[in-house]
Amino acid sequence: MTRVVVTGANGFVGRRVCAHLVDAGREVVAVVRDARATVPAGVAQVVHIGDIDARTDWRPALASGDVVVHLAARAHQGEEAAARADFQRINVDGTRGLVEAAAAVQVAQIVYLSSAKVYGECSWMDADGEPHVYTIDDVPHPRGPYGESKLAAEALLRERCAAAGIALTVLRPPLVYGPGNKANLQALLTAIARGVPLPLASIRNRRSLVHVDNLADAIARAIDTAHGIRLYTVADVDLSTPDLVRALALGLGRAPRLLPCPVGALRLLGRLSGRTATIERLIGSMVLDRARIMRELDWRPRVDLASAMRAIGVAHREASCR
């Protein structure tokens, strides 16, 4: 049986990927930084590697013929100068060390979780006033060190895997949602649960999302169909910001308190509060193609939006009671 080595196995996506692969009968090696990290039951081996940088020793986790699912990364949370160094150290230098170790032991394939951030922060509007749908044929234009680091990691993986004969699949997801999601989505959930009025009703945008279990399915399909060097955007639903609030509220069993507010006023509020980037993510569109991955990998999202939001609501209420 081919082993699947999952880096970042204790993260939000990593836990679901490990569980999905274990359920499918795969032999899973979970790679984590901290010896105290918990991983899903059923993994065959846990390997602790410590901090990720150019000096990380990946060899204890790897063997000839392995599949490597590389999820470990410095997440997109803050892009100040100090974070820029971490993005380079973890996302680029750490990935370089991994692919060099993988080539040395002759792993069979790598699946790399990149990000829609390689395209920038939003879709541009076409002549009809519709947001552009990004595909892998679009030229990336990352804005900020996170997107830049993910694109740099993609480039070095493509070059090294091609030279070593390692099959590579790169997936570019948007915001990944599901029970246990943190950061901006968690803040939105908390506000809805508390009945906070949200001045978002006037926003007319579209943003792609992908459920964490649907993303795990896409990774599994990539493993099962590996050949050559492939890139895919992956998403399962497009929602406006008001519709996202309504869906989250429905999952929580709460009535959404959406208030109208001119978009220009929201932008001004963002500038005055120093939260321009956050406001732009709420206002702007970011749409990804899903037709290619569905066609070429025969991938079909199995978790629908309504079921996902109910599960998110349950998880949020349970966490709030602890």
Tab-separated table of N, CA, C and O in Angstrom, residues 1 28 62 81 96 120 127 160 194 255 289:
chain	number	residue	atom	x	y	z
A	1	MET	N	0.839	-1.199	0.000
A	1	MET	CA	0.000	0.000	0.000
A	1	MET	C	0.878	1.255	0.000
A	1	MET	O	1.823	1.357	0.782
A	28	VAL	N	-1.431	6.454	6.501
A	28	VAL	CA	-1.150	7.879	6.609
A	28	VAL	C	-0.040	8.141	7.623
A	28	VAL	O	-0.082	7.642	8.749
A	62	LEU	N	9.870	10.419	5.165
A	62	LEU	CA	9.760	10.095	3.747
A	62	LEU	C	10.389	8.766	3.395
A	62	LEU	O	11.372	8.339	4.001
A	81	ALA	N	5.893	43.341	8.351
A	81	ALA	CA	7.266	42.995	7.974
A	81	ALA	C	7.736	41.703	8.632
A	81	ALA	O	8.387	40.865	8.008
A	96	ARG	N	11.140	24.216	-0.169
A	96	ARG	CA	12.335	23.843	-0.937
A	96	ARG	C	13.040	22.660	-0.287
A	96	ARG	O	13.431	21.696	-0.959
A	120	GLY	N	-4.099	37.601	-6.384
A	120	GLY	CA	-4.336	38.898	-5.779
A	120	GLY	C	-5.473	38.827	-4.782
A	120	GLY	O	-5.795	37.760	-4.257
A	127	ALA	N	-16.459	43.579	-18.942
A	127	ALA	CA	-17.207	44.631	-19.625
A	127	ALA	C	-18.691	44.618	-19.270
A	127	ALA	O	-19.379	45.637	-19.391
A	160	ARG	N	11.425	21.569	-9.608
A	160	ARG	CA	12.139	20.436	-9.007
A	160	ARG	C	11.425	19.122	-9.298
A	160	ARG	O	12.080	18.099	-9.554
A	194	ARG	N	-24.225	36.741	18.414
A	194	ARG	CA	-24.502	37.746	19.436
A	194	ARG	C	-25.572	38.740	19.001
A	194	ARG	O	-25.936	39.644	19.766
A	255	ALA	N	-31.725	34.851	13.358
A	255	ALA	CA	-32.144	35.745	12.282
A	255	ALA	C	-30.995	36.700	11.974
A	255	ALA	O	-30.453	37.330	12.891
A	289	ASP	N	-12.722	29.272	-10.952
A	289	ASP	CA	-13.273	28.220	-11.796
A	289	ASP	C	-13.250	26.885	-11.059
A	289	ASP	O	-12.307	26.576	-10.333
